[in-house]
mmCIF file of C-alpha atoms in Angstrom:
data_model
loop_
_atom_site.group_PDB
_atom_site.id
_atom_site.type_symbol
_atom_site.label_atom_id
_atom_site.label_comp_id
_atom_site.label_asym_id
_atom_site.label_seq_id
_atom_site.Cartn_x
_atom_site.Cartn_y
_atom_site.Cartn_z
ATOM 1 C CA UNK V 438 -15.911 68.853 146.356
ATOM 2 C CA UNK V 439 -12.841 70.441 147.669
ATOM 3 C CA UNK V 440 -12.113 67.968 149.931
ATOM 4 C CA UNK V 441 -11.702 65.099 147.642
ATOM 5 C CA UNK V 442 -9.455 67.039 145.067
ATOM 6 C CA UNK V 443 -7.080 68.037 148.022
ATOM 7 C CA UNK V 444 -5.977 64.578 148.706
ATOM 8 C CA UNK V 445 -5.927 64.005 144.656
ATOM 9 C CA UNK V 446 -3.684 66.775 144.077
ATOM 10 C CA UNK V 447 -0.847 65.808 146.932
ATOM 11 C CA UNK V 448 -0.784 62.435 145.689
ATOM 12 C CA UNK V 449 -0.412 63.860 142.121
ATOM 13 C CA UNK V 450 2.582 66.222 142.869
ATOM 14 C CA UNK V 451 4.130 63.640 145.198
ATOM 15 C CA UNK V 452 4.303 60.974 142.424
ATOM 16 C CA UNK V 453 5.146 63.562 139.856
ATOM 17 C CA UNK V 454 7.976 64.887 141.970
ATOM 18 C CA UNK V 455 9.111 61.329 142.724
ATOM 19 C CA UNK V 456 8.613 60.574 139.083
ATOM 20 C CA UNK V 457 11.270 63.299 137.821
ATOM 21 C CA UNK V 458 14.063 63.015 140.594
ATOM 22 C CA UNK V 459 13.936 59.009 139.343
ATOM 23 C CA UNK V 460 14.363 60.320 135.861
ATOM 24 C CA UNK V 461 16.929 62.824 136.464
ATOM 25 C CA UNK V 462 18.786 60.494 138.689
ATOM 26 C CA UNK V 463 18.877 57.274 136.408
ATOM 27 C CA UNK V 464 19.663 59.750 133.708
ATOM 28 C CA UNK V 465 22.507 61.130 135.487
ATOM 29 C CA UNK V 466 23.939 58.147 136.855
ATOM 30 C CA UNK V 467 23.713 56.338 133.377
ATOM 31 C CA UNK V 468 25.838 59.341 131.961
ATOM 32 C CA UNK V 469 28.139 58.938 134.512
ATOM 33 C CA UNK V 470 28.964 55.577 134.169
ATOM 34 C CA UNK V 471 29.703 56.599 130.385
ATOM 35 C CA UNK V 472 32.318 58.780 131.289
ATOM 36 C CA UNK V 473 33.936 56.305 133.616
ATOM 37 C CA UNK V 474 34.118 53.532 130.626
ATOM 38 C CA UNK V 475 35.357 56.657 128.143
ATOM 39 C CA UNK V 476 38.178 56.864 131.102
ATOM 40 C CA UNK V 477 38.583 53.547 131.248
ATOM 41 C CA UNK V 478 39.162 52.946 127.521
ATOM 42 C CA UNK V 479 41.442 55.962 127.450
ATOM 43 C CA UNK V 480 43.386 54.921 130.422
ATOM 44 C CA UNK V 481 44.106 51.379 128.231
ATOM 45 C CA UNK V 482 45.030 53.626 125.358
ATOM 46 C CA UNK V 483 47.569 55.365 126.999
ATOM 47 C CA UNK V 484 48.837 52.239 128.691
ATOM 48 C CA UNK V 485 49.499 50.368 125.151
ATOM 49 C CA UNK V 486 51.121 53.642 123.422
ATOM 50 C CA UNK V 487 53.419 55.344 126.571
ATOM 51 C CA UNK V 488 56.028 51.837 126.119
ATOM 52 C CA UNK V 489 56.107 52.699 122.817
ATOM 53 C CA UNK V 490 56.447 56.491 122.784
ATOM 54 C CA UNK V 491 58.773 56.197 125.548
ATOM 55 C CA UNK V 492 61.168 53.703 122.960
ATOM 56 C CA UNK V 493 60.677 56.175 120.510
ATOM 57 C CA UNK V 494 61.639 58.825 122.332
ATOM 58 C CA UNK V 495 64.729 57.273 123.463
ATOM 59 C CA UNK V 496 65.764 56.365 119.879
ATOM 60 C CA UNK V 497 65.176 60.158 119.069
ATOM 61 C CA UNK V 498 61.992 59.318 116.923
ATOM 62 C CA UNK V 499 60.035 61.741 118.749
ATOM 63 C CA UNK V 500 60.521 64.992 119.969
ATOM 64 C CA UNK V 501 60.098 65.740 123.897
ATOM 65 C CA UNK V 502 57.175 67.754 122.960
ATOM 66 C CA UNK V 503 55.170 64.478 121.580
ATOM 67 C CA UNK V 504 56.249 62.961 125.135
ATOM 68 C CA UNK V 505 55.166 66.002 127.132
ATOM 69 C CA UNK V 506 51.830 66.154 125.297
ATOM 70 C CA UNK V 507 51.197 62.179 126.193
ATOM 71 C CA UNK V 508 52.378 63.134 130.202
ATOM 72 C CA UNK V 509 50.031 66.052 130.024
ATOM 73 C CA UNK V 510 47.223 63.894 129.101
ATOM 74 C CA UNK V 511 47.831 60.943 131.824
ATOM 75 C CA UNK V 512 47.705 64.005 134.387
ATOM 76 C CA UNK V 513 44.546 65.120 133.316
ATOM 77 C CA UNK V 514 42.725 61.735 133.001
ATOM 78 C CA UNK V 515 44.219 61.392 136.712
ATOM 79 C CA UNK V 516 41.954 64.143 137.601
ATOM 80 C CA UNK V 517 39.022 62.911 135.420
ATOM 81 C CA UNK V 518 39.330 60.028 137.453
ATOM 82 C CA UNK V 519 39.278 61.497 140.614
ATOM 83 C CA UNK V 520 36.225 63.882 139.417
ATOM 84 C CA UNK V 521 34.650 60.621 138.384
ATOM 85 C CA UNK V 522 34.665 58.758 141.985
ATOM 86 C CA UNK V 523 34.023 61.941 143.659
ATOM 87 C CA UNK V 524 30.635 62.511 141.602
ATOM 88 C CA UNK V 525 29.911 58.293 142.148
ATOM 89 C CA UNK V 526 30.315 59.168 145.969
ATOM 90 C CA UNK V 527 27.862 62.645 145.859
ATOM 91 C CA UNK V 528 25.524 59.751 144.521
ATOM 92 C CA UNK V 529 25.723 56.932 146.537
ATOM 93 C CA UNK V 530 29.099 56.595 149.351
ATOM 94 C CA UNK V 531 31.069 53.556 148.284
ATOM 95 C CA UNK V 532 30.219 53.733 144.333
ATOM 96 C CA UNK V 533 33.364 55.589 143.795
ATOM 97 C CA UNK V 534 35.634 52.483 144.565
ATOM 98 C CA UNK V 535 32.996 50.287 142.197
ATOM 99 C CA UNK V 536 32.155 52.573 139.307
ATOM 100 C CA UNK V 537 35.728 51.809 137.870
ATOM 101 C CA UNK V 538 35.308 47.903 137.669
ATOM 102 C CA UNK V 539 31.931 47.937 136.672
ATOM 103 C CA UNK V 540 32.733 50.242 133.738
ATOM 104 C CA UNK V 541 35.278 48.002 132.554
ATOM 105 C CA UNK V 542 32.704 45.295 132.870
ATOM 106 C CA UNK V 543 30.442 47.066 130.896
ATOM 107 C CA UNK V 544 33.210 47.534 128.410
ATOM 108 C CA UNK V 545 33.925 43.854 127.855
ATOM 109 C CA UNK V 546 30.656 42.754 127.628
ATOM 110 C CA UNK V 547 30.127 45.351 124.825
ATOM 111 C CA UNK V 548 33.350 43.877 123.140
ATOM 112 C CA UNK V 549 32.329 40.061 123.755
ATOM 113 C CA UNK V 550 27.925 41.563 122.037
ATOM 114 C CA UNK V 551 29.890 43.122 119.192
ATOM 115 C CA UNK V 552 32.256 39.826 118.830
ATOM 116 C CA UNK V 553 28.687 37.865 118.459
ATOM 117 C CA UNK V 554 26.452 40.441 116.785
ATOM 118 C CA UNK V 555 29.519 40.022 113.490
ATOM 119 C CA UNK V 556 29.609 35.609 113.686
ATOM 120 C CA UNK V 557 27.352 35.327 111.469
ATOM 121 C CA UNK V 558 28.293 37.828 108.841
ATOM 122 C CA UNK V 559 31.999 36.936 109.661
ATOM 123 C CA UNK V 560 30.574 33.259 109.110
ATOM 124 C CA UNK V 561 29.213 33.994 105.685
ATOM 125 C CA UNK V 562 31.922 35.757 104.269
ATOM 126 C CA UNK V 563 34.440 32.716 105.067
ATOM 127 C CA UNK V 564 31.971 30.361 103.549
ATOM 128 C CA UNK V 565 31.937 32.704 100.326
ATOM 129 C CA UNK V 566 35.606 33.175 100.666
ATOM 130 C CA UNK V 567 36.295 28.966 101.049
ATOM 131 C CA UNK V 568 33.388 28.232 98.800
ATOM 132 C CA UNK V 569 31.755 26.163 101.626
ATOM 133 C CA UNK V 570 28.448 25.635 102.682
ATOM 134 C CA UNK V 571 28.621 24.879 106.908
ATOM 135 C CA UNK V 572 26.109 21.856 107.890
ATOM 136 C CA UNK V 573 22.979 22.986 110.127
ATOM 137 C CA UNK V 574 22.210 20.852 112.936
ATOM 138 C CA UNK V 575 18.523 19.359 111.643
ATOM 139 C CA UNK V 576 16.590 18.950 114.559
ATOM 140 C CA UNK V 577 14.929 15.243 115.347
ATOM 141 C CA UNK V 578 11.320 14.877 113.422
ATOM 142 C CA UNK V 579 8.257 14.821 116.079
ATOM 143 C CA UNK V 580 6.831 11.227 116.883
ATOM 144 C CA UNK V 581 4.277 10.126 114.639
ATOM 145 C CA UNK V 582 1.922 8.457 116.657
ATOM 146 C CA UNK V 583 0.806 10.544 120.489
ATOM 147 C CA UNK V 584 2.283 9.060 123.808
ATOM 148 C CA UNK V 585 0.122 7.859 125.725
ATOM 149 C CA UNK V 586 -1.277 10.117 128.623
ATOM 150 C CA UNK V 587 -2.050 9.016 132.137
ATOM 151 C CA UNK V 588 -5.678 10.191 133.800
ATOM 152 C CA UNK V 589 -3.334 13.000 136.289
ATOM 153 C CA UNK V 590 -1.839 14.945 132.830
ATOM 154 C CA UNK V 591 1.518 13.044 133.120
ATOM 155 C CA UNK V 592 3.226 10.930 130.331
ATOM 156 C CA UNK V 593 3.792 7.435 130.932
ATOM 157 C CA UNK V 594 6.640 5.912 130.534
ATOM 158 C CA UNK V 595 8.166 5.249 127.065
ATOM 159 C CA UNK V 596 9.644 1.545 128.046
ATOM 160 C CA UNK V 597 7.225 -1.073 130.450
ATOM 161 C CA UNK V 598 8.657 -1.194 133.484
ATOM 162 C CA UNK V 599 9.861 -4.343 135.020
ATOM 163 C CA UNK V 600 10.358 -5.056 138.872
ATOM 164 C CA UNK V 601 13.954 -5.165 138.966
ATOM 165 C CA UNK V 602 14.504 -1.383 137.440
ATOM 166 C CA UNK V 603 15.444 0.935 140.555
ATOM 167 C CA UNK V 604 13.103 3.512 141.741
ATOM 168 C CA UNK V 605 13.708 7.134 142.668
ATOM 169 C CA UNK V 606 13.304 8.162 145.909
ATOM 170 C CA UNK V 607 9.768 9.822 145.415
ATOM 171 C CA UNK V 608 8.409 6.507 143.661
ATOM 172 C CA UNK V 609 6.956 3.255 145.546
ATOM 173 C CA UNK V 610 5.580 -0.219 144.461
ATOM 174 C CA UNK V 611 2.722 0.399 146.628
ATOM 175 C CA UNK V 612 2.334 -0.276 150.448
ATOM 176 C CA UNK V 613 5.104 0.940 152.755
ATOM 177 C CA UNK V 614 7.395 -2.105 154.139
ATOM 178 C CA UNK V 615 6.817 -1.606 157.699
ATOM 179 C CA UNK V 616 3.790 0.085 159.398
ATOM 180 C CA UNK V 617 6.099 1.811 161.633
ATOM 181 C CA UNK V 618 7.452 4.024 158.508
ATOM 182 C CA UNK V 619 4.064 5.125 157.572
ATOM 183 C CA UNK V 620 3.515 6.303 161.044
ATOM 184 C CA UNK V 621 4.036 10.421 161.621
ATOM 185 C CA UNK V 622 5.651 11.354 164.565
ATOM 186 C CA UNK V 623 3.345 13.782 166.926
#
């Protein structure tokens, strides 16, 4: 009896183990590329306000500590960064130099779902808002009357055919032309 629950039991932890590492490790890696598109998003950030801070500041807008507090912050999302691409390379070696682009991937397709997910409330309110019902495409009614089915399961065709239409190249009258076609080479 001992025998048999031996082999039952390795197989058990074995799976189990493998089971949890997988876990851990798609959990992990999921979490990190969320902090790569939160550094992504903030690096954007920063790029649109620093122009403008930096006008302000030289129009005396701002005060140097505004300025200092915005320089402070690009140094430490440098070194999220790097903390970033140096976890993606403990992973897997390489995935530091892709995390970044597929993060902002990830980012615009979000933007483009979100864009979609709102066209048809977005849609509504304009037809409330114009006092316009939009057309729906109606779709074609089905024939009335059955085609007609051939013996093999295939529909025949809708129009009679007459000898002069082309045929495909998968489609013959009948006999080959020449014997020496419908020979096979050996």
């Amino acid at each position: 009896m001992a025998s048999i629950l031996v082999p039952f039991a390795y197989l058990i932890i074995v799976f189990g183990g493998l089971f949890i590492f997988s876990h851990y490790y798609r959990k992990h890696t999921s979490t990190l590329v969320r902090r790569a598109m939160a550094d992504v998003q903030r690096v954007l950030r920063i790029r649109e306000d620093k122009p403008a801070l930096q006008a302000l500041l030289q129009k005396g807008s701002i005060g140097d500590e505004l300025w200092n507090s915005l320089l402070a912050a690009e140094k430490e999302l440098e070194v999220e960064i790097m903390e970033v691409i140096n976890e993606a390379n403990s992973f897997v070696e390489g995935w530091g130099q892709v995390i970044f682009p597929t993060a902002n991937e990830m980012i615009a397709n979000e933007k483009m779902r979100a864009v979609f997910e709102h066209t048809a409330e977005t849609k509504a309110e304009l037809e409330i808002k114009y006092e316009y019902k939009a057309k729906t495409a109606a779709l074609p009614a089905p024939p009335s009357s059955p085609l007609p089915v051939k013996a093999n399961g295939l529909l025949s065709p809708s129009t009679p055919r007459s000898d002069n239409m082309p045929l495909s190249d998968a489609e013959s009258t009948g006999t080959p032309k020449s014997k020496a076609k419908s020979k096979r080479r050996k």
